[in-house]
PDB file of C-alpha atoms and ligand atoms in Angstrom:
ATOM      1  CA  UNK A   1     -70.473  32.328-107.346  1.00  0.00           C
ATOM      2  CA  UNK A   2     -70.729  28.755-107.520  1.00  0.00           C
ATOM      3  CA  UNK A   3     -66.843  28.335-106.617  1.00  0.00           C
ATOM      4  CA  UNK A   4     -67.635  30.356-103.834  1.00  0.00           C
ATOM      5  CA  UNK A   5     -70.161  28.799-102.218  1.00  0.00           C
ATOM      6  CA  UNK A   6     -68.509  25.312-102.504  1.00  0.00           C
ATOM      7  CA  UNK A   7     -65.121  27.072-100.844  1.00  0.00           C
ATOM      8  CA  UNK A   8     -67.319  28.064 -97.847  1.00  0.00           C
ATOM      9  CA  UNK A   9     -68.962  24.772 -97.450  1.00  0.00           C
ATOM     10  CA  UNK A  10     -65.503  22.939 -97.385  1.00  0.00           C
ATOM     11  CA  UNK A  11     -64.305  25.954 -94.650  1.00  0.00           C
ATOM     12  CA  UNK A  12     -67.732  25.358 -92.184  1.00  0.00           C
ATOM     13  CA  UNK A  13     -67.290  21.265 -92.641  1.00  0.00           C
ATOM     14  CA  UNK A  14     -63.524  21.608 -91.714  1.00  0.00           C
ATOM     15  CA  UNK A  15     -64.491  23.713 -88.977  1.00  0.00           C
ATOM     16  CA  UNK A  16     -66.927  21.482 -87.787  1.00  0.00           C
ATOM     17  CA  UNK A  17     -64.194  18.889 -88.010  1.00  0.00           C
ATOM     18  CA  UNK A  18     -61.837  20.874 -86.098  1.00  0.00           C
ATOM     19  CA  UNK A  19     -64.439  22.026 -82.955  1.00  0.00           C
ATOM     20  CA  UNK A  20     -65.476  18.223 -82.858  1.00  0.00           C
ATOM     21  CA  UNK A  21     -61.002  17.061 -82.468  1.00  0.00           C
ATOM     22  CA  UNK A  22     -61.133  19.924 -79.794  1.00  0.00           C
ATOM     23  CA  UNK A  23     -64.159  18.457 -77.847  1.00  0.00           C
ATOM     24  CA  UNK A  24     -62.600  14.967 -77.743  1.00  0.00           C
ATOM     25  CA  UNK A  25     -59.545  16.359 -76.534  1.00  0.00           C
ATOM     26  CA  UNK A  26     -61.104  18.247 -74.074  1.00  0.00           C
ATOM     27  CA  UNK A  27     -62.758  15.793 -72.500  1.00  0.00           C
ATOM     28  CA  UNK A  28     -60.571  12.677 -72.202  1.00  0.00           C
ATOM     29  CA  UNK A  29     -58.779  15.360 -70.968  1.00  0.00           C
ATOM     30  CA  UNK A  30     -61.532  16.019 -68.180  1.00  0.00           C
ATOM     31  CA  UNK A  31     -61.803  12.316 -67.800  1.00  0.00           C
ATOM     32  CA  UNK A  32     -58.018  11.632 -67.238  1.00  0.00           C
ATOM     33  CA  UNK A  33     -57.891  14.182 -64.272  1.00  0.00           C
ATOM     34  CA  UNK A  34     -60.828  12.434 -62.358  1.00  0.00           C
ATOM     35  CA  UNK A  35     -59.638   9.023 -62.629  1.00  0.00           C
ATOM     36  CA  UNK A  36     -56.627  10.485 -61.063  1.00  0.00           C
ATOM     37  CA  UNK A  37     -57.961  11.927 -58.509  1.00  0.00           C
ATOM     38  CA  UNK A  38     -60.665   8.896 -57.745  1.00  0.00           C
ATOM     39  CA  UNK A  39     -58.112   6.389 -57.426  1.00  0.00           C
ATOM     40  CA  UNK A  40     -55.347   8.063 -54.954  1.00  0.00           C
ATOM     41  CA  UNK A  41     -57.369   6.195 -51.742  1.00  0.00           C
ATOM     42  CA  UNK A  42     -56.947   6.649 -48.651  1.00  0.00           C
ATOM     43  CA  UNK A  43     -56.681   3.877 -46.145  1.00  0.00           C
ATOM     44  CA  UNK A  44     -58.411   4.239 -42.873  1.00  0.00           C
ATOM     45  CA  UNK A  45     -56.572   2.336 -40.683  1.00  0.00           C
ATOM     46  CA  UNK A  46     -58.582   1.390 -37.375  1.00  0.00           C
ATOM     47  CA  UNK A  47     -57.573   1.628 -33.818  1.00  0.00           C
ATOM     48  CA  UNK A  48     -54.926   3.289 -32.208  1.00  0.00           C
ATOM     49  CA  UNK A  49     -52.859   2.958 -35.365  1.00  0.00           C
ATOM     50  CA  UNK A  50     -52.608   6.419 -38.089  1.00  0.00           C
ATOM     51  CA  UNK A  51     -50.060   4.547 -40.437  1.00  0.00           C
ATOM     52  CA  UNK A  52     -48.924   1.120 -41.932  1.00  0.00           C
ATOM     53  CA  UNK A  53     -47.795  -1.449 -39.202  1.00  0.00           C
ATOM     54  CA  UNK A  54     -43.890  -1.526 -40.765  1.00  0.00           C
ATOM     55  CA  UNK A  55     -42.388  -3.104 -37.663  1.00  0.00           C
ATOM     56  CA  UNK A  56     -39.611  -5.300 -37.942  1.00  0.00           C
ATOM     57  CA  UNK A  57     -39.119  -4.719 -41.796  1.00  0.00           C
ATOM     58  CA  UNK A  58     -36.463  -3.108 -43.800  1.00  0.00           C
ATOM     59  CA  UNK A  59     -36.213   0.525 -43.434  1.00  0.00           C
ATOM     60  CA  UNK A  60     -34.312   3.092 -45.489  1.00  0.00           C
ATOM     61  CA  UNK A  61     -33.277   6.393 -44.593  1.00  0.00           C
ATOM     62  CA  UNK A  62     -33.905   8.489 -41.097  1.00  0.00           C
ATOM     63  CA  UNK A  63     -35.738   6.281 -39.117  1.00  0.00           C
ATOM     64  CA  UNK A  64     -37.605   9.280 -37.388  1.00  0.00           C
ATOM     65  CA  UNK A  65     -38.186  10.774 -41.214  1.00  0.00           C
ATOM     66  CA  UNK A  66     -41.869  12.739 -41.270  1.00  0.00           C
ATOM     67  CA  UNK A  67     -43.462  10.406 -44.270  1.00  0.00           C
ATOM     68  CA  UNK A  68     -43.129   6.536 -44.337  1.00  0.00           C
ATOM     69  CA  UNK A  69     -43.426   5.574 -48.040  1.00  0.00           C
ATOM     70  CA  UNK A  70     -43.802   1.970 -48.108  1.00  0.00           C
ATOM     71  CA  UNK A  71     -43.903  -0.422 -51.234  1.00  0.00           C
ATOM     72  CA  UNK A  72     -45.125  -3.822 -51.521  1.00  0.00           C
ATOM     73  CA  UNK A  73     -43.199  -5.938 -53.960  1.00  0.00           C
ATOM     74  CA  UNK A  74     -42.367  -8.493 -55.904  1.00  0.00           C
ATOM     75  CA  UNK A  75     -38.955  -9.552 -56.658  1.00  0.00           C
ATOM     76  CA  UNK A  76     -39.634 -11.432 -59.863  1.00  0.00           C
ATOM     77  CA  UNK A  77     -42.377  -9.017 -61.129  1.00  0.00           C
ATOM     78  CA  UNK A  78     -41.323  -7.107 -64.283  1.00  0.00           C
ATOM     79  CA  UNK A  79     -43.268  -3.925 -63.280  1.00  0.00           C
ATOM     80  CA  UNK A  80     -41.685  -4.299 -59.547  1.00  0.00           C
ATOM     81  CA  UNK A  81     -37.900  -4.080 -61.744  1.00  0.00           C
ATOM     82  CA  UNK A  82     -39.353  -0.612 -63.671  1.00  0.00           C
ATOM     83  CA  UNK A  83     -40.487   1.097 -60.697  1.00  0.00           C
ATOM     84  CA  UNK A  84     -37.414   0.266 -58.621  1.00  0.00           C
ATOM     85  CA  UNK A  85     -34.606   1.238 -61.943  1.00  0.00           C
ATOM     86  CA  UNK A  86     -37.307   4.194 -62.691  1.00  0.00           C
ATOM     87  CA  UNK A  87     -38.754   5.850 -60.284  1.00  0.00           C
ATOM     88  CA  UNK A  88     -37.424   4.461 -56.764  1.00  0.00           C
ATOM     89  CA  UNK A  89     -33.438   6.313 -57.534  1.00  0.00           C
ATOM     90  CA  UNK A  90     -35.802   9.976 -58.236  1.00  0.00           C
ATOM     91  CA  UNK A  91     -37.774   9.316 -54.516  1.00  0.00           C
ATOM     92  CA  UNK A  92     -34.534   8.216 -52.963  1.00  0.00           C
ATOM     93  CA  UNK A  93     -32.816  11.653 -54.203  1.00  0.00           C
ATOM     94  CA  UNK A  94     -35.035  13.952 -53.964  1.00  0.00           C
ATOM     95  CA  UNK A  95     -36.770  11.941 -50.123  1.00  0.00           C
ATOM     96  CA  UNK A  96     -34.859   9.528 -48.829  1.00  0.00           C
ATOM     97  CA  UNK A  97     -31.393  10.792 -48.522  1.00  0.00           C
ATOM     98  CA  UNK A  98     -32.908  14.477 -47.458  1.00  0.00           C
ATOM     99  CA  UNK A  99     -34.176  13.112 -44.411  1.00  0.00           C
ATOM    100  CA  UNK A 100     -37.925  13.619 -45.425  1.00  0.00           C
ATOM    101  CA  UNK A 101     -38.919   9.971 -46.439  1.00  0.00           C
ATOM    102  CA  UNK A 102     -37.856   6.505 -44.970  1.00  0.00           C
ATOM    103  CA  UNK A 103     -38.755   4.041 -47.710  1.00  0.00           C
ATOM    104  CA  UNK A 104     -39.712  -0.135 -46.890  1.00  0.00           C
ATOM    105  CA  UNK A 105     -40.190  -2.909 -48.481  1.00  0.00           C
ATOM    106  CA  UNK A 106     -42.829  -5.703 -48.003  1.00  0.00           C
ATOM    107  CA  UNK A 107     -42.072  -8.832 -49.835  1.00  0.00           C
ATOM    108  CA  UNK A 108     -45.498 -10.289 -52.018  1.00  0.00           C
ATOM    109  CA  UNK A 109     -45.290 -13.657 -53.429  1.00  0.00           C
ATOM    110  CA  UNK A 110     -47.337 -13.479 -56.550  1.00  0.00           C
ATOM    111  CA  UNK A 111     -44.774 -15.145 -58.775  1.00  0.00           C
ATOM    112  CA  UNK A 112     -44.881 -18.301 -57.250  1.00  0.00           C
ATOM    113  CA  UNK A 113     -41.532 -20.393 -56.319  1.00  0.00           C
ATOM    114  CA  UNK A 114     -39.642 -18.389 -57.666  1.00  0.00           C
ATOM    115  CA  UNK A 115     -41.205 -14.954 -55.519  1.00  0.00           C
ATOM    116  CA  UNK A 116     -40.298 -16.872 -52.380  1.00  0.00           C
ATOM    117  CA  UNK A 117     -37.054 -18.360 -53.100  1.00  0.00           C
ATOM    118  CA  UNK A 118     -35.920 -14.079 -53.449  1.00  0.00           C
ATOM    119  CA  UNK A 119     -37.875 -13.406 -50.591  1.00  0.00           C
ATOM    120  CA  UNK A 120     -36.635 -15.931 -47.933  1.00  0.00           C
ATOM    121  CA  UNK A 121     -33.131 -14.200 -49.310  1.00  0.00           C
ATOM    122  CA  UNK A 122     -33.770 -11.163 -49.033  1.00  0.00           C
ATOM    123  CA  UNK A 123     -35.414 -11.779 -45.557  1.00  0.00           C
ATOM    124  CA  UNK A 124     -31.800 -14.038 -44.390  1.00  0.00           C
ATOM    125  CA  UNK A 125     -29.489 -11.226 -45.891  1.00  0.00           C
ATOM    126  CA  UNK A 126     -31.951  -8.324 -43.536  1.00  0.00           C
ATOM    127  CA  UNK A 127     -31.112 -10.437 -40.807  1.00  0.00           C
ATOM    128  CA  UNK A 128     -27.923 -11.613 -40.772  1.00  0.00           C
ATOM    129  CA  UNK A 129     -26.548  -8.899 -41.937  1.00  0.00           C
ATOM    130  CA  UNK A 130     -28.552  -6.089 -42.047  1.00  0.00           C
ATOM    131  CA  UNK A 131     -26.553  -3.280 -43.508  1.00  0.00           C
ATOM    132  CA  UNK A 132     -26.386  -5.443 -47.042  1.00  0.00           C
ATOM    133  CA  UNK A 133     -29.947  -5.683 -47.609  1.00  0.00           C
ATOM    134  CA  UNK A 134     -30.853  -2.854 -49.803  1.00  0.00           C
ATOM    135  CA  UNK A 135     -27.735  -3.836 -52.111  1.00  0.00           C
ATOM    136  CA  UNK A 136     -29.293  -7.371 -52.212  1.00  0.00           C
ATOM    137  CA  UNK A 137     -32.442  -5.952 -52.825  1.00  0.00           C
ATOM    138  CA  UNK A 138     -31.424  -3.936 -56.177  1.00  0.00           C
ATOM    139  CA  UNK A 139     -29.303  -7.007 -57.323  1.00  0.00           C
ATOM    140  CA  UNK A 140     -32.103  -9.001 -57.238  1.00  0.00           C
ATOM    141  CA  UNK A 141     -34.364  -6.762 -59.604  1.00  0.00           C
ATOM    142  CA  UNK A 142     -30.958  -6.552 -61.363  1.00  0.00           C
ATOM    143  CA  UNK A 143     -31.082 -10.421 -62.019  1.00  0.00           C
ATOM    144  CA  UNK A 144     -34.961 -10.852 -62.403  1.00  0.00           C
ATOM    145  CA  UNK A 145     -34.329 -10.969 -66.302  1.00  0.00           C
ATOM    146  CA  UNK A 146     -31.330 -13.748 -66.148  1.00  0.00           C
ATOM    147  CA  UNK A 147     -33.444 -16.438 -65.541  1.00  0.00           C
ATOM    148  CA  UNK A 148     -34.733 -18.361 -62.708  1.00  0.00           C
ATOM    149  CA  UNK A 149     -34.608 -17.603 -59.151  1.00  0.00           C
ATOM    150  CA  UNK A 150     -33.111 -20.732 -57.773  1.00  0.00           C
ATOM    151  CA  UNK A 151     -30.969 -21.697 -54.685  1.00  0.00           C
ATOM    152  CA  UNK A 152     -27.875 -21.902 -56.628  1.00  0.00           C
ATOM    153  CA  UNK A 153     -28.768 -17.851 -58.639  1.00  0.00           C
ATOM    154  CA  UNK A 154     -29.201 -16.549 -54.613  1.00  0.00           C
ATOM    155  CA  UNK A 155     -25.792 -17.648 -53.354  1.00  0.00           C
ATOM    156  CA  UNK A 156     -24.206 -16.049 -57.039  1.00  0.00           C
ATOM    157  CA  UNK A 157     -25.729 -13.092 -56.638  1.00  0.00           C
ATOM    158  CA  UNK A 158     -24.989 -12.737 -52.778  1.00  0.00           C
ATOM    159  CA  UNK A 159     -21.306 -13.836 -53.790  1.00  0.00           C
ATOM    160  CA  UNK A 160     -20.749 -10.818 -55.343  1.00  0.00           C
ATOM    161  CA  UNK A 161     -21.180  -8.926 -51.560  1.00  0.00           C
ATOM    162  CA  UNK A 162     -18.224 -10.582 -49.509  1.00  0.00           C
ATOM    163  CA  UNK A 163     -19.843  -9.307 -45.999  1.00  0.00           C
ATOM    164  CA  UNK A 164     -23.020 -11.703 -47.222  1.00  0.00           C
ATOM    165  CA  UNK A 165     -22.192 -15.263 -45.330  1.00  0.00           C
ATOM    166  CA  UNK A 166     -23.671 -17.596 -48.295  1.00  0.00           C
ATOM    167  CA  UNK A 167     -23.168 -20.225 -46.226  1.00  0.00           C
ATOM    168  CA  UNK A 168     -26.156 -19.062 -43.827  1.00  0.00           C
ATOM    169  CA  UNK A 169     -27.802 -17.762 -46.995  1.00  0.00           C
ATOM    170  CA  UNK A 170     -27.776 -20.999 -48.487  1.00  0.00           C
ATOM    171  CA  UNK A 171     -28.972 -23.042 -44.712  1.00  0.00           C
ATOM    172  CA  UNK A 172     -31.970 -20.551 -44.568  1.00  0.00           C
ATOM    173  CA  UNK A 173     -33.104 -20.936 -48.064  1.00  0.00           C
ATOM    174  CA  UNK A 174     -33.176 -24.680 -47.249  1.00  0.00           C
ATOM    175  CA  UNK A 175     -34.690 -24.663 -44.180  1.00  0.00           C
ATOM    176  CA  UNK A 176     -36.878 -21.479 -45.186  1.00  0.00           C
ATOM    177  CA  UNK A 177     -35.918 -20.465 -42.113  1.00  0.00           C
ATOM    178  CA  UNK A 178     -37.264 -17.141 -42.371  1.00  0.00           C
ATOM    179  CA  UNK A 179     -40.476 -18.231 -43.059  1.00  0.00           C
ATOM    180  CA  UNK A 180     -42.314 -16.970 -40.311  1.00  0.00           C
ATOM    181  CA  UNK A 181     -40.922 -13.381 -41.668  1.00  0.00           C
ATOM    182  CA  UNK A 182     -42.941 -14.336 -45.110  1.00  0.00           C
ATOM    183  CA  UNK A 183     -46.092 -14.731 -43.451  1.00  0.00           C
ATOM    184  CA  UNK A 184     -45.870 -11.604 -41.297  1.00  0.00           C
ATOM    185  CA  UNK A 185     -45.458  -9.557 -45.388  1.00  0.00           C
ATOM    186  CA  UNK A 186     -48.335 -11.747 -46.267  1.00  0.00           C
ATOM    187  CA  UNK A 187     -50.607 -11.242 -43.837  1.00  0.00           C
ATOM    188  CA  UNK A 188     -50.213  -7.669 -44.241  1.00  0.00           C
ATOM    189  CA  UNK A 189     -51.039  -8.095 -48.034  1.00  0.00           C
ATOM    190  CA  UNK A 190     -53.867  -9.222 -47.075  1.00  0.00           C
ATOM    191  CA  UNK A 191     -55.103  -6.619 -44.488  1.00  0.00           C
ATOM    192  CA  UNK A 192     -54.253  -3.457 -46.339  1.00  0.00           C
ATOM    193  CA  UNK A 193     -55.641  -5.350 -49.911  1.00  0.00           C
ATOM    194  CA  UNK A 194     -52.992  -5.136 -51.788  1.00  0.00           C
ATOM    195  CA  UNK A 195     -53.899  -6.576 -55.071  1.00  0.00           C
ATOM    196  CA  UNK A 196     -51.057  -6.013 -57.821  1.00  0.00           C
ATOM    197  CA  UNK A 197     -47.216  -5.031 -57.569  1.00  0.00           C
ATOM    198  CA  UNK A 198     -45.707  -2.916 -56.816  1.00  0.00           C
ATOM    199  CA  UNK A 199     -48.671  -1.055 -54.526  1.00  0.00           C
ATOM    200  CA  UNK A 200     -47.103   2.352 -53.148  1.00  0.00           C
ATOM    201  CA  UNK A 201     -48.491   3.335 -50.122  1.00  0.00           C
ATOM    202  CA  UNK A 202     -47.073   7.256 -48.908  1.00  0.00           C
ATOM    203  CA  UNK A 203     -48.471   7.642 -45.257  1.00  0.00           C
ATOM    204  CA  UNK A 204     -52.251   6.251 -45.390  1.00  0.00           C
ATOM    205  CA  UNK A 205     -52.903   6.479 -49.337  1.00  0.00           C
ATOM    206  CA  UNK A 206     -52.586   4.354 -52.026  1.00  0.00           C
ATOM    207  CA  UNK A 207     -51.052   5.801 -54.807  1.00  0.00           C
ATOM    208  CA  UNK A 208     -52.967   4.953 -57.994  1.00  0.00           C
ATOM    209  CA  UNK A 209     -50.204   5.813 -60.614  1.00  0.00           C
ATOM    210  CA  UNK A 210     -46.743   5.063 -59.014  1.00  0.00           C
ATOM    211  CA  UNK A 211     -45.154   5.598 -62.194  1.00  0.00           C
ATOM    212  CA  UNK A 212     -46.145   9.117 -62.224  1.00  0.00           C
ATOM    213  CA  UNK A 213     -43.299  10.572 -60.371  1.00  0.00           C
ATOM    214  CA  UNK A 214     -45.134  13.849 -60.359  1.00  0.00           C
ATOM    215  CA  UNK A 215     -48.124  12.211 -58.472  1.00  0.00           C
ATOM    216  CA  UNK A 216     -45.782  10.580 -56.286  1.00  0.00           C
ATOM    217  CA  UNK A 217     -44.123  14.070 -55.658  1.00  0.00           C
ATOM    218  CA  UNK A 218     -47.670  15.685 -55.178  1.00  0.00           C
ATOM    219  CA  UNK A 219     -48.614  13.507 -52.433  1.00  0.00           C
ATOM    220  CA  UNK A 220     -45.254  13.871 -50.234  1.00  0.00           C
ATOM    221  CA  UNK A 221     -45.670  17.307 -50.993  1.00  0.00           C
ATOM    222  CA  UNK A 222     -49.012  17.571 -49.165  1.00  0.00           C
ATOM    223  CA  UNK A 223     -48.251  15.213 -46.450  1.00  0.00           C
ATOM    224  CA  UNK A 224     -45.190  17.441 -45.703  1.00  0.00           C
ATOM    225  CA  UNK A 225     -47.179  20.414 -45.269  1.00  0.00           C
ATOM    226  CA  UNK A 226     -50.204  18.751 -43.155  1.00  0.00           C
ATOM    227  CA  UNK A 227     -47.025  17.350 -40.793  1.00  0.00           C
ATOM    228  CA  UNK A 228     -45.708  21.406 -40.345  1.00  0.00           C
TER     229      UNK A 228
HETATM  230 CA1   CA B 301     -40.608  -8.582 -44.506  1.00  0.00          CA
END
């Protein structure tokens, strides 16, 4: 009898045990979903304006595309170079290149020197020869883990385009000639409060997990069916 009772005990503590894993599971489970859904904001834009002032900067895909998905980045941040090898080729499959999504990019300088040395690039490459930006663009999160962003690493990695004139490249780093482009992209950092990189915006909302293709997916999704 003894044996018995002490078998039961064990079985009601281990089920105790067992109920108590499940309730923990169950609710940072619970907990996961909301912060999800609490952080996907929307931006109310004010005026005669329903979406993000993109004029004048780099555009992929159909230009009269339904959704505008629009990153702010960094050329020299890590998490920028993750999102663009990670995520950006699954949007540009699945969105860009079906005519739903036209993707651009806003420079942000929060790496310092080395953020605007990439920037005034990619800026000189967009408009001197526009059709070579977005292959300037990926070498450039290509190179972010070769070492500094200098003068000298711009015109090398241009080099390797032939239809990029390095010899402009190289006057408008110099001159920062596209400077006035820079603080245009800043400015608009600060007026839609963009605080780290890389901030996703698809039409007026901020995506909170842009490394969750899924959410990503989700949201186009939704926008595509308010837009039918
Ligand atoms: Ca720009």
């Amino acid at each position: 009898m003894r044996k018995d009772n002490f078998i039961i005990k064990i079985l009601i503590i281990l089920t105790i045990v067992i109920l108590g894993i499940l309730a923990i599971f169950v609710v940072n489970k619970s907990n996961e979903s909301n912060k999800s859904n609490e952080t996907n904001k929307t931006i109310h834009l004010s005026g005669k304006f329903n979406s993000l002032d993109i004029k004048g900067q780099p555009t992929l895909g159909k230009l009269d595309a339904p959704i505008t998905v629009v990153e702010f980045g960094d050329f020299k941040c890590p998490p920028c170079k993750l999102w663009e090898e990670n995520i950006f080729p699954q949007l540009k499959m699945d969105y860009i290149d079906t005519g739903k999504v036209k993707f651009v990019f806003i420079n942000v300088l929060f790496h310092g020197d080395e953020s605007v040395v990439a920037s005034l690039s990619a800026e000189s490459v967009f408009k001197n020869s526009s059709l070579e930006y977005w292959d300037f663009h990926k070498k450039l999160f290509e190179a972010q883990s070769e070492g500094a962003f200098t003068t000298d690493k711009m015109i090398e990695i241009a080099k390797t385009n032939p239809k990029i004139d390095t010899v402009i490249l190289k006057k408008d780093i110099e001159k920062q000639l596209r400077d006035k482009e820079l603080d245009i992209d800043s400015k608009l950092v600060e007026k839609y409060n963009v605080d780290r990189t890389p901030t996703i915006f698809i039409g007026n909302t901020m995506v909170s997990d842009p490394f969750n293709y899924e959410n990503v997916r989700k949201i186009i999704e939704s926008e595509l069916k308010v837009g039918n």
